XYZ file of C-alpha atoms in Angstrom:
729
model
C -60.076 26.775 -21.202
C -57.903 26.751 -18.089
C -60.082 29.463 -16.516
C -63.203 27.442 -17.243
C -61.575 24.362 -15.660
C -60.651 26.348 -12.520
C -64.216 27.685 -12.226
C -65.650 24.178 -12.550
C -63.163 22.891 -9.960
C -64.117 25.609 -7.461
C -67.806 24.929 -8.005
C -67.222 21.188 -7.491
C -65.269 21.673 -4.265
C -67.787 24.182 -2.920
C -70.752 21.980 -3.711
C -69.105 18.956 -2.091
C -68.375 21.005 1.034
C -71.956 22.203 1.197
C -73.160 18.653 0.665
C -70.860 17.340 3.427
C -72.115 19.983 5.815
C -75.784 19.289 5.108
C -77.709 18.720 8.291
C -79.813 15.579 8.423
C -82.060 13.792 10.854
C -82.996 14.247 14.507
C -80.637 13.613 17.420
C -81.780 12.773 20.923
C -79.414 14.102 23.600
C -79.732 12.489 27.048
C -78.055 13.992 30.105
C -76.801 12.437 33.303
C -78.620 12.626 36.621
C -78.527 9.237 38.350
C -81.967 8.000 39.342
C -83.466 11.224 37.960
C -82.404 10.007 34.526
C -85.015 7.266 34.679
C -87.480 9.970 33.612
C -85.864 9.651 30.163
C -87.767 6.370 29.753
C -91.034 8.310 30.024
C -89.723 10.813 27.469
C -88.949 7.982 25.035
C -92.445 6.590 25.514
C -94.011 9.953 24.640
C -91.692 10.495 21.662
C -92.793 7.135 20.280
C -96.437 8.063 20.864
C -95.882 11.255 18.884
C -94.296 9.156 16.083
C -91.156 11.307 16.107
C -88.331 9.663 14.148
C -85.074 9.528 16.130
C -82.019 9.101 13.896
C -79.210 9.429 16.481
C -78.733 9.146 20.226
C -75.960 10.683 22.347
C -75.887 10.035 26.087
C -73.807 10.775 29.150
C -73.863 8.767 32.383
C -77.383 7.458 33.029
C -78.286 8.940 29.640
C -75.774 6.549 28.075
C -77.459 3.648 29.877
C -81.007 4.521 28.773
C -79.889 5.673 25.327
C -77.675 2.652 24.747
C -80.430 0.195 25.626
C -82.863 2.040 23.343
C -80.261 2.083 20.563
C -79.948 -1.730 20.595
C -83.674 -2.162 20.156
C -85.279 -2.305 23.575
C -88.639 -0.555 23.843
C -89.415 1.983 26.592
C -91.639 -0.621 28.257
C -88.830 -3.196 28.240
C -86.312 -0.695 29.597
C -88.719 0.326 32.362
C -89.301 -3.304 33.284
C -85.583 -4.076 33.630
C -84.911 -0.875 35.589
C -87.788 -1.366 38.017
C -86.862 -5.010 38.644
C -83.150 -4.279 39.121
C -81.760 -4.384 42.655
C -80.061 -0.990 42.644
C -78.643 -1.374 46.135
C -76.873 -4.477 44.868
C -75.792 -3.006 41.512
C -74.325 0.105 43.133
C -73.021 -1.561 46.308
C -69.839 -0.062 47.716
C -67.941 -3.341 47.700
C -66.005 -5.599 45.376
C -68.220 -8.407 44.209
C -67.104 -11.724 42.857
C -69.458 -13.932 40.882
C -69.654 -17.043 43.032
C -71.749 -18.895 40.451
C -68.899 -18.728 37.942
C -66.127 -19.810 40.320
C -64.796 -23.299 40.748
C -65.331 -24.806 44.187
C -61.631 -24.534 45.039
C -61.836 -20.774 44.348
C -64.963 -20.328 46.456
C -63.346 -21.616 49.631
C -60.740 -18.840 49.447
C -62.965 -15.927 48.532
C -65.777 -16.897 50.890
C -63.345 -16.159 53.726
C -62.056 -12.895 52.286
C -62.525 -9.854 54.513
C -59.654 -7.610 53.441
C -57.932 -8.159 50.106
C -54.531 -6.527 49.581
C -53.124 -7.057 46.101
C -49.513 -6.625 45.007
C -47.770 -6.701 41.637
C -44.063 -7.539 41.828
C -44.276 -6.709 45.541
C -45.690 -3.236 44.826
C -48.991 -2.578 46.556
C -51.839 -1.876 44.121
C -53.818 0.952 45.665
C -57.550 0.432 45.006
C -58.879 3.018 42.566
C -62.381 2.944 44.031
C -64.497 1.317 46.695
C -66.080 -1.015 44.133
C -64.859 -2.713 40.976
C -68.313 -2.173 39.437
C -68.636 -5.824 38.432
C -72.315 -6.168 39.257
C -73.321 -3.163 37.166
C -71.054 -4.272 34.309
C -72.635 -7.724 34.414
C -76.106 -6.168 34.342
C -75.228 -4.112 31.249
C -73.469 -6.992 29.505
C -76.406 -9.352 29.986
C -78.856 -6.821 28.518
C -76.677 -5.883 25.553
C -75.875 -9.492 24.623
C -79.565 -10.373 24.923
C -80.553 -7.633 22.473
C -80.927 -7.774 18.696
C -77.393 -6.404 18.262
C -75.067 -8.598 20.354
C -72.321 -8.760 17.723
C -72.270 -5.137 16.547
C -69.101 -3.234 17.434
C -69.698 -0.256 15.119
C -72.210 1.930 16.954
C -73.415 3.387 13.635
C -74.784 -0.066 12.843
C -77.023 -0.349 15.890
C -80.757 0.080 15.433
C -80.135 3.773 16.121
C -76.588 5.182 15.712
C -75.299 5.851 19.210
C -72.543 7.671 21.085
C -71.564 7.486 24.767
C -69.573 10.329 26.312
C -67.033 9.921 29.094
C -64.158 11.957 30.545
C -60.521 11.073 29.929
C -58.898 12.257 33.150
C -55.407 11.935 31.616
C -56.047 14.707 29.074
C -58.971 16.332 30.867
C -61.140 16.111 27.744
C -64.372 14.383 26.740
C -64.008 11.069 24.943
C -66.764 9.894 22.620
C -67.269 6.155 22.114
C -68.368 5.348 18.579
C -67.249 1.731 18.285
C -65.807 -1.169 20.265
C -67.402 -2.851 23.262
C -70.759 -1.215 23.966
C -70.797 -2.366 27.595
C -67.424 -0.732 28.180
C -68.623 2.488 26.543
C -71.661 2.754 28.797
C -69.765 1.581 31.873
C -67.111 4.281 31.330
C -69.742 6.960 30.865
C -71.427 6.129 34.177
C -68.272 5.527 36.236
C -68.601 7.841 39.210
C -65.055 8.491 40.495
C -64.196 6.710 43.760
C -67.360 4.614 43.605
C -66.426 2.513 40.549
C -62.949 1.791 39.222
C -62.159 3.834 36.086
C -62.106 2.178 32.680
C -58.639 2.025 31.166
C -58.546 2.009 27.381
C -55.302 2.408 25.459
C -53.585 5.358 27.188
C -56.816 6.795 28.584
C -58.397 6.570 32.022
C -62.127 7.089 31.593
C -64.799 8.118 34.087
C -68.277 9.652 34.120
C -68.617 12.244 31.358
C -70.820 14.500 33.486
C -68.186 17.048 34.564
C -67.351 17.965 30.945
C -70.467 17.047 28.957
C -73.389 16.269 31.210
C -75.629 17.458 28.392
C -73.655 16.172 25.380
C -75.082 18.729 22.940
C -71.778 19.655 21.317
C -70.852 15.997 20.897
C -74.138 15.372 19.079
C -73.406 18.210 16.675
C -69.817 17.101 16.063
C -70.674 13.432 15.581
C -73.881 13.579 13.527
C -74.481 17.187 12.407
C -78.245 16.721 12.897
C -80.867 19.066 11.552
C -82.963 18.790 14.721
C -81.939 18.186 18.323
C -84.095 17.091 21.257
C -82.417 17.601 24.642
C -83.563 15.832 27.796
C -82.027 17.406 30.912
C -82.364 15.421 34.139
C -79.403 16.854 36.053
C -79.603 17.485 39.772
C -80.927 20.669 41.272
C -78.526 23.042 42.957
C -78.623 22.673 46.748
C -79.726 25.622 48.816
C -77.510 27.234 51.434
C -79.209 25.255 54.204
C -78.577 21.952 52.398
C -74.811 22.503 52.168
C -74.205 21.178 55.657
C -72.225 17.997 54.978
C -69.244 16.922 52.837
C -71.360 14.730 50.531
C -73.707 17.561 49.549
C -70.831 20.004 49.142
C -68.968 17.610 46.818
C -72.193 16.971 44.880
C -72.773 20.728 44.611
C -69.340 21.310 43.070
C -69.964 18.643 40.421
C -73.488 19.934 39.770
C -72.257 23.497 39.211
C -69.725 22.220 36.660
C -72.346 20.095 34.951
C -74.792 22.986 34.594
C -72.291 25.163 32.717
C -73.609 24.139 29.277
C -77.315 24.054 30.112
C -78.055 27.541 28.774
C -76.407 26.806 25.439
C -78.286 23.518 25.048
C -81.566 25.165 25.952
C -81.016 27.986 23.444
C -79.869 25.913 20.461
C -82.021 22.780 20.767
C -85.279 22.404 18.884
C -86.978 20.852 21.899
C -85.689 21.101 25.453
C -87.327 18.749 27.958
C -86.654 19.209 31.660
C -88.932 16.994 33.797
C -90.143 18.328 37.126
C -88.008 16.257 39.494
C -88.104 18.547 42.505
C -87.253 16.652 45.678
C -85.822 13.647 43.785
C -82.113 13.018 44.186
C -79.590 11.079 42.125
C -79.781 8.107 44.503
C -83.598 7.836 44.721
C -83.983 4.504 42.931
C -86.974 3.558 45.094
C -89.616 5.608 43.279
C -88.879 4.849 39.644
C -92.532 4.642 38.563
C -93.073 8.239 39.673
C -89.855 9.444 38.033
C -90.697 7.775 34.704
C -94.224 9.207 34.761
C -92.843 12.714 35.261
C -90.663 12.284 32.211
C -93.644 11.360 30.062
C -95.602 14.254 31.482
C -92.854 16.769 30.644
C -92.474 15.387 27.110
C -96.232 15.402 26.557
C -96.580 19.196 26.558
C -93.985 19.734 23.800
C -94.767 20.683 20.186
C -93.275 18.102 17.812
C -95.005 19.374 14.652
C -91.767 20.605 13.026
C -89.910 17.332 13.517
C -89.829 14.513 10.938
C -92.191 11.659 11.681
C -91.887 7.957 11.014
C -90.747 4.702 12.511
C -87.102 3.847 13.067
C -85.860 1.700 10.213
C -82.902 0.152 11.995
C -79.575 -1.102 10.749
C -79.099 -3.835 8.160
C -77.060 -5.675 10.799
C -80.227 -6.439 12.754
C -80.619 -9.840 11.167
C -81.061 -12.105 14.219
C -79.231 -14.936 12.486
C -76.540 -17.392 13.384
C -72.909 -16.396 13.096
C -69.891 -18.669 12.807
C -66.745 -18.006 14.787
C -64.103 -16.998 12.260
C -61.249 -16.199 14.651
C -60.624 -15.341 18.297
C -57.749 -13.257 19.617
C -56.530 -12.373 23.116
C -54.874 -9.067 23.932
C -53.277 -7.718 27.103
C -52.261 -11.033 28.707
C -48.573 -10.606 29.385
C -48.463 -13.504 31.859
C -51.544 -15.647 31.432
C -51.784 -18.465 28.928
C -54.418 -17.979 26.190
C -55.735 -21.472 26.864
C -56.595 -20.548 30.440
C -58.439 -17.392 29.353
C -60.449 -19.213 26.674
C -60.932 -22.454 28.602
C -64.662 -21.846 29.142
C -65.409 -21.105 25.479
C -66.655 -24.420 24.144
C -66.936 -23.257 20.529
C -64.358 -24.006 17.845
C -63.565 -21.955 14.783
C -66.130 -22.591 12.080
C -68.877 -23.445 14.586
C -71.945 -21.383 15.452
C -71.348 -18.970 18.333
C -74.167 -17.375 20.310
C -74.439 -14.282 22.477
C -74.836 -16.639 25.455
C -71.426 -18.125 24.648
C -69.899 -14.639 24.739
C -71.612 -13.742 28.015
C -70.474 -16.960 29.687
C -66.939 -16.363 28.414
C -66.925 -12.820 29.818
C -68.222 -14.013 33.208
C -65.763 -16.898 33.360
C -62.726 -14.757 32.596
C -63.736 -12.246 35.265
C -64.359 -15.009 37.791
C -60.736 -16.160 37.658
C -59.922 -12.985 39.657
C -56.795 -12.682 37.506
C -58.034 -9.619 35.616
C -59.293 -6.194 36.642
C -60.871 -5.504 33.240
C -62.324 -7.820 30.618
C -63.725 -6.843 27.250
C -65.204 -9.329 24.797
C -65.633 -7.504 21.486
C -67.350 -9.325 18.601
C -66.697 -7.949 15.104
C -68.762 -8.917 12.079
C -66.348 -9.714 9.217
C -68.712 -11.330 6.753
C -72.398 -11.896 6.248
C -72.313 -14.860 8.630
C -68.909 -14.728 10.352
C -67.506 -12.877 13.340
C -64.121 -12.375 14.913
C -63.908 -12.047 18.692
C -61.300 -9.894 20.408
C -60.782 -10.600 24.121
C -59.028 -7.687 25.818
C -57.864 -8.080 29.412
C -55.921 -6.126 31.988
C -54.079 -8.407 34.384
C -54.255 -8.041 38.139
C -51.228 -8.286 40.374
C -50.638 -11.918 41.252
C -49.631 -11.506 44.901
C -52.429 -11.384 47.445
C -52.738 -10.939 51.165
C -56.146 -11.993 52.506
C -57.183 -11.092 56.034
C -60.113 -12.495 57.960
C -61.372 -12.246 61.527
C -64.108 -13.601 63.783
C -65.267 -13.079 67.347
C -67.707 -15.514 68.944
C -68.740 -16.889 72.329
C -67.140 -20.307 71.703
C -63.607 -19.508 70.534
C -63.328 -15.834 71.421
C -61.202 -13.847 68.929
C -59.704 -15.473 65.846
C -57.712 -13.963 62.979
C -56.567 -15.425 59.690
C -53.810 -14.428 57.286
C -53.359 -15.945 53.821
C -50.471 -15.058 51.511
C -51.233 -16.163 47.962
C -49.347 -16.288 44.701
C -51.929 -16.497 41.931
C -51.335 -17.676 38.385
C -48.177 -19.528 39.413
C -46.243 -20.568 36.292
C -48.883 -18.647 34.275
C -51.254 -21.616 34.385
C -53.841 -20.496 36.936
C -52.146 -22.434 39.722
C -52.445 -20.946 43.213
C -49.766 -21.253 45.904
C -50.897 -20.390 49.443
C -49.260 -19.976 52.808
C -51.850 -19.413 55.530
C -52.241 -19.227 59.266
C -55.136 -18.696 61.655
C -54.770 -17.893 65.311
C -57.103 -17.911 68.261
C -57.007 -18.543 71.964
C -58.486 -22.002 71.377
C -57.310 -22.961 67.899
C -54.288 -22.537 65.632
C -53.824 -23.650 62.063
C -50.986 -23.459 59.517
C -51.387 -24.405 55.851
C -49.227 -24.567 52.762
C -50.967 -25.586 49.566
C -50.612 -25.645 45.796
C -53.823 -26.054 43.812
C -55.380 -25.544 40.435
C -59.164 -25.699 39.949
C -58.728 -26.431 36.249
C -55.527 -27.338 34.447
C -55.645 -25.039 31.401
C -58.501 -26.331 29.210
C -58.689 -29.758 30.852
C -61.516 -30.564 33.314
C -58.946 -31.754 35.866
C -58.184 -30.255 39.272
C -55.410 -30.994 41.708
C -54.463 -29.992 45.219
C -51.526 -30.557 47.548
C -51.874 -29.378 51.153
C -49.518 -29.612 54.106
C -50.992 -28.567 57.448
C -50.835 -28.369 61.213
C -53.988 -28.049 63.374
C -54.331 -27.488 67.090
C -57.864 -27.242 68.519
C -58.999 -27.015 72.137
C -62.412 -28.451 73.052
C -64.440 -28.339 76.258
C -65.658 -31.534 77.904
C -68.889 -31.729 79.910
C -70.251 -33.730 82.825
C -73.167 -36.164 82.502
C -76.635 -34.666 82.728
C -78.110 -33.786 86.108
C -81.929 -33.712 86.224
C -83.952 -31.341 88.389
C -87.689 -31.656 87.887
C -88.147 -31.284 84.126
C -84.819 -29.607 83.458
C -81.364 -30.936 82.770
C -77.984 -29.292 83.059
C -74.405 -30.130 82.081
C -71.349 -28.453 83.526
C -67.961 -28.106 81.941
C -65.567 -30.449 83.705
C -62.410 -30.147 81.651
C -60.777 -29.552 78.299
C -59.040 -31.726 75.745
C -56.832 -30.906 72.806
C -56.741 -32.389 69.302
C -53.522 -31.990 67.311
C -52.768 -33.250 63.831
C -50.255 -32.523 61.106
C -49.478 -34.051 57.746
C -50.308 -33.642 54.081
C -52.834 -34.767 51.509
C -52.841 -34.968 47.733
C -56.014 -34.984 45.672
C -57.005 -34.855 42.031
C -60.209 -35.338 40.151
C -62.590 -33.898 37.624
C -65.040 -31.000 37.630
C -68.613 -31.188 36.491
C -69.662 -27.707 35.530
C -68.344 -25.146 38.027
C -70.632 -26.166 40.842
C -69.138 -29.572 41.569
C -66.189 -31.907 41.539
C -65.275 -35.525 42.277
C -61.896 -36.025 43.906
C -59.876 -38.948 45.128
C -56.611 -38.810 47.015
C -54.609 -39.947 49.984
C -53.562 -38.451 53.289
C -50.627 -39.112 55.608
C -51.041 -37.648 59.066
C -49.941 -37.823 62.665
C -52.625 -37.075 65.251
C -53.358 -37.210 68.945
C -56.060 -36.185 71.379
C -55.518 -35.818 75.114
C -56.994 -34.336 78.268
C -55.207 -31.182 79.371
C -55.049 -32.483 82.945
C -52.883 -35.396 81.827
C -49.589 -35.730 79.972
C -49.821 -35.534 76.170
C -49.841 -38.970 74.576
C -47.830 -39.987 71.554
C -48.848 -39.077 68.016
C -50.489 -41.895 66.077
C -49.988 -42.515 62.365
C -52.959 -42.162 60.053
C -52.718 -43.111 56.387
C -55.987 -43.030 54.496
C -57.394 -42.746 50.996
C -60.549 -40.765 50.363
C -63.183 -40.215 47.708
C -65.156 -36.999 47.869
C -68.021 -35.540 45.844
C -68.720 -31.865 46.471
C -71.427 -29.706 44.892
C -71.860 -26.065 45.850
C -74.350 -23.984 43.875
C -75.200 -21.485 46.639
C -75.521 -17.980 45.252
C -73.878 -16.466 48.354
C -71.594 -17.760 51.052
C -73.595 -15.876 53.706
C -77.353 -15.338 53.671
C -77.783 -17.514 50.573
C -81.228 -17.371 48.981
C -80.902 -20.209 46.489
C -78.679 -23.135 45.690
C -77.512 -26.352 47.327
C -74.429 -27.705 49.065
C -73.904 -31.474 48.868
C -70.813 -33.058 50.414
C -70.267 -36.830 50.356
C -66.936 -38.088 51.696
C -65.638 -41.593 52.335
C -62.283 -42.185 54.073
C -60.558 -45.442 54.940
C -57.120 -46.835 55.664
C -54.627 -46.973 52.840
C -51.631 -48.594 54.527
C -51.008 -50.429 57.758
C -47.968 -48.776 59.302
C -46.424 -49.273 62.700
C -48.349 -47.404 65.375
C -51.094 -46.833 62.787
C -54.713 -45.991 63.577
C -57.108 -48.007 61.414
C -60.618 -46.734 60.788
C -63.228 -45.992 58.145
C -65.821 -43.205 58.127
C -68.528 -41.857 55.856
C -70.081 -38.383 55.962
C -72.961 -36.822 54.033
C -74.184 -33.197 54.155
C -77.140 -31.615 52.368
C -77.678 -27.863 52.829
C -80.350 -26.342 50.555
C -81.795 -22.850 50.104
C -85.131 -22.007 48.533
C -86.866 -18.610 48.411
C -90.556 -19.108 47.641
C -91.259 -15.443 48.367
C -89.215 -12.307 48.016
C -86.958 -11.795 51.061
C -88.145 -15.108 52.591
C -85.805 -18.129 52.513
C -86.284 -21.716 53.665
C -83.138 -23.679 54.573
C -83.464 -27.470 55.115
C -80.316 -29.183 56.376
C -79.411 -32.862 56.812
C -76.145 -34.424 57.970
C -75.152 -37.909 58.973
C -71.827 -39.545 59.722
C -70.881 -43.165 60.314
C -67.566 -44.283 61.786
C -66.483 -47.767 62.732
C -65.657 -48.798 66.305
C -61.951 -48.040 65.848
C -62.469 -44.398 64.870
C -60.181 -42.381 67.223
C -61.202 -39.392 69.356
C -59.477 -36.977 66.968
C -61.912 -38.090 64.220
C -65.116 -37.831 66.327
C -68.040 -35.680 65.246
C -69.450 -33.063 67.581
C -73.027 -31.922 68.164
C -73.944 -28.428 69.254
C -73.252 -24.769 68.559
C -74.980 -21.740 67.095
C -74.800 -22.935 63.494
C -75.556 -26.596 64.144
C -77.798 -27.277 67.128
C -79.558 -24.801 69.415
C -79.425 -25.352 73.148
C -75.973 -26.973 73.139
C -72.463 -25.596 73.163
C -70.009 -26.428 70.401
C -68.992 -30.110 70.575
C -71.014 -30.516 73.763
C -71.732 -34.088 72.726
C -69.273 -36.177 70.705
C -69.324 -39.600 69.100
C -68.595 -41.860 66.159
C -72.112 -41.714 64.716
C -74.126 -38.552 64.118
C -77.426 -37.494 62.631
C -78.632 -33.885 62.439
C -81.543 -32.332 60.585
C -82.894 -28.825 60.773
C -85.327 -26.474 59.089
C -84.674 -22.755 59.170
C -86.949 -19.906 58.081
C -85.193 -16.595 57.389
C -86.772 -13.244 56.575
C -84.986 -10.143 55.332
C -86.556 -7.280 57.248
C -87.994 -4.361 55.239
C -85.878 -1.955 57.276
C -82.201 -1.855 58.184
C -80.596 -1.537 61.583
C -77.419 0.043 60.215
C -76.983 -2.929 57.839
C -79.215 -5.402 55.984
C -81.077 -7.140 58.811
C -82.464 -10.675 58.980
C -84.654 -12.521 61.474
C -84.610 -16.324 61.507
C -86.187 -19.266 63.318
C -84.760 -22.805 63.300
C -85.895 -26.195 64.527
C -83.211 -28.879 65.046
C -83.423 -32.621 65.610
C -80.440 -34.896 66.021
C -78.383 -37.291 68.025
C -74.860 -38.566 68.441
C -73.734 -42.028 69.513
C -70.535 -43.905 70.273
C -71.381 -47.192 68.531
C -73.982 -48.111 65.869
C -75.925 -50.328 68.283
C -76.886 -47.239 70.299
C -78.575 -45.469 67.389
C -82.271 -44.908 68.086
C -84.229 -42.195 66.348
C -86.809 -42.347 69.109
C -84.378 -40.638 71.483
C -83.308 -37.773 69.217
C -82.676 -34.448 70.890
C -84.644 -31.402 69.766
C -83.454 -27.816 69.497
C -85.320 -24.593 68.859
C -84.111 -21.022 68.582
C -83.921 -17.794 66.646
C -81.407 -15.224 65.467
C -81.156 -11.575 64.589
C -78.460 -11.191 61.943
C -76.740 -8.347 60.141
C -74.830 -8.412 56.865
C -71.923 -6.165 57.872
C -68.760 -5.208 55.963
C -66.723 -7.449 58.311
C -68.956 -10.455 57.716
C -72.241 -11.667 59.202
C -73.090 -10.687 62.757
C -75.420 -13.246 64.368
C -77.062 -12.977 67.786
C -79.088 -16.005 68.852
C -81.072 -17.598 71.669
C -81.814 -21.309 71.728
C -82.991 -24.195 73.844
C -82.761 -27.966 73.570
C -85.165 -30.584 74.885
C -86.100 -34.226 74.601
C -89.061 -36.463 75.404
C -89.332 -39.096 78.150
C -91.980 -41.726 78.723
C -93.408 -43.309 81.855
C -94.527 -40.747 82.685
C -94.672 -38.720 79.461
C -92.849 -35.458 79.895
C -90.510 -33.003 78.201
C -87.034 -32.371 79.635
C -85.591 -28.939 78.855
C -81.991 -27.822 78.888
C -80.801 -24.324 79.779
C -81.623 -21.349 77.535
C -78.342 -20.451 75.822
C -77.222 -17.260 74.126
C -74.801 -17.131 71.219
C -73.048 -14.480 69.195
C -70.651 -14.545 66.251
C -69.267 -11.602 64.291
C -67.146 -12.152 61.207
C -66.513 -14.792 58.590
C -66.165 -18.521 59.182
C -62.472 -19.371 59.393
């Protein structure tokens, strides 16, 4: 009896082992290869045409991108459409990008002026891990995944097609296979080219592109799914010839390519179908000919024999229900310093309420836009038929920043700026700043404490103490010769002011705010040829509405800036200057055609007769009015309008290059009684501009003119040249 029992037990164990080892289904293995990997889209299209049933997908690098998007339900046509429309220069740009649309206005004014960003943590310099944080590409992936049929699925076996992404853990030197968690993070890690994108840190691992250890993830497919059939698509780079190995980039690429090709022979021998598109002459970075690359993939897949492979449509996971889910719970992990309320302040969904994929995407963008975190993962987990938990995982940045900026122009010569910032002061998102800017003609010192949003409340506040010292040129009255006028510089005057202001208010969305506050200041303005006069007291209250929806600080293509500010006396102190002034600015950007932007601009200012010289507006300068120097004309009343047409050239002169034409009309007056729109000055000019790593470089020519009657004629001013290189300080 015991012998019979032992025999039955052995048979049972053996049969279960055989059953567990049974091979099932067809796995699609997608290699890396950069732009060459786009040919995998054509392969998918042909596989669908042949009605081959794909049960599993395993991808590395670009193969993880294409495979991951296919696994969440996108069709080959949809994947091709998003890849062809993507701006790959932008997605792969070698720079740190911040999402201006998701920043509060008070944040924008700091980061718009950022040229060099040095970050410290407890006074220890944080060495950048790469030339780009990869935000733009991460945002691209996140938007596509959360817009799919599987936005809440964290178990990759429950996607439409079970999926794996392969990356390299450089701590252990081994491949790491993602099978669950945040799908965007999995794909982002798999495609993280070292030095170009910052590595993905997960638990104790540091993850980068899986190409060096599993560029064709054949073994990972076998280990993860034990498939009966395997289709391999190899789009890796060709080996360079001897003559091509003439620069460091090609040599480095050759070393990686040799490593990547080490498992090609095995994959070719053991796979059921091995597809290698003819991509001769196409390199990893050739994202400009995607139609051709995709077509070659379909062509290579079209000559294969699929007769031995199972046929049928993909059934998909039961989780593909496209229904509403309620938020069951939300947790935050990794925030050692930052308050949970600050991290979740932009999630306007309470527990028990319906949460959408758009809510998750906005939350992810908003957390990143605080600039307090180097990594953000928003991982939804289905816990019931209609409920999800959300895990927010963050890695905090160092909170000490040194921002450097610089500018050289024909008006103020060389200027430099230094800002020392303590972010997340008191762990509430408050920013403390000590800043200074220096130039031969202007100096500025600032100390401020501000918070764009107090935890989850829509309230902002700002305290700023400052000292300003600006030197302006003064000009002689016009001298007419025939139909030309000229003005000569006849002196200089200085404007000095110091004091502090306090403001608070409310935000509406992230593009705007309404603030009110008060300012106490001492100011003076005097001619350099005379003795400095005494400082005058200024005590004013102000109300300001500011809206800034521009998509970029420089070379914006869409969005609007609206600034409405009213200022008037608050107190009447001894030696006080009493005045009131109103200013309005409208700066809009519209792009009716690709690479072509129209920029209408309107500004007016009204000051009463007691407005002092230090509060005057100025007309002129490269950015404001062609044909005049900066502050060439000054007054208490101003009106300026302009219309600019800007075109992004189809070629680059070292950097992205723009040509623009602008027409200006405006005037400036001392008292309201002098205002006459019939005697507005006109300006016309053009610029050649470059979007350089140190900021915009603008080179312009412009002329101003006006009309006279009796007899009718046009009076022209001198043709003026301008240049400015660097950010606005």
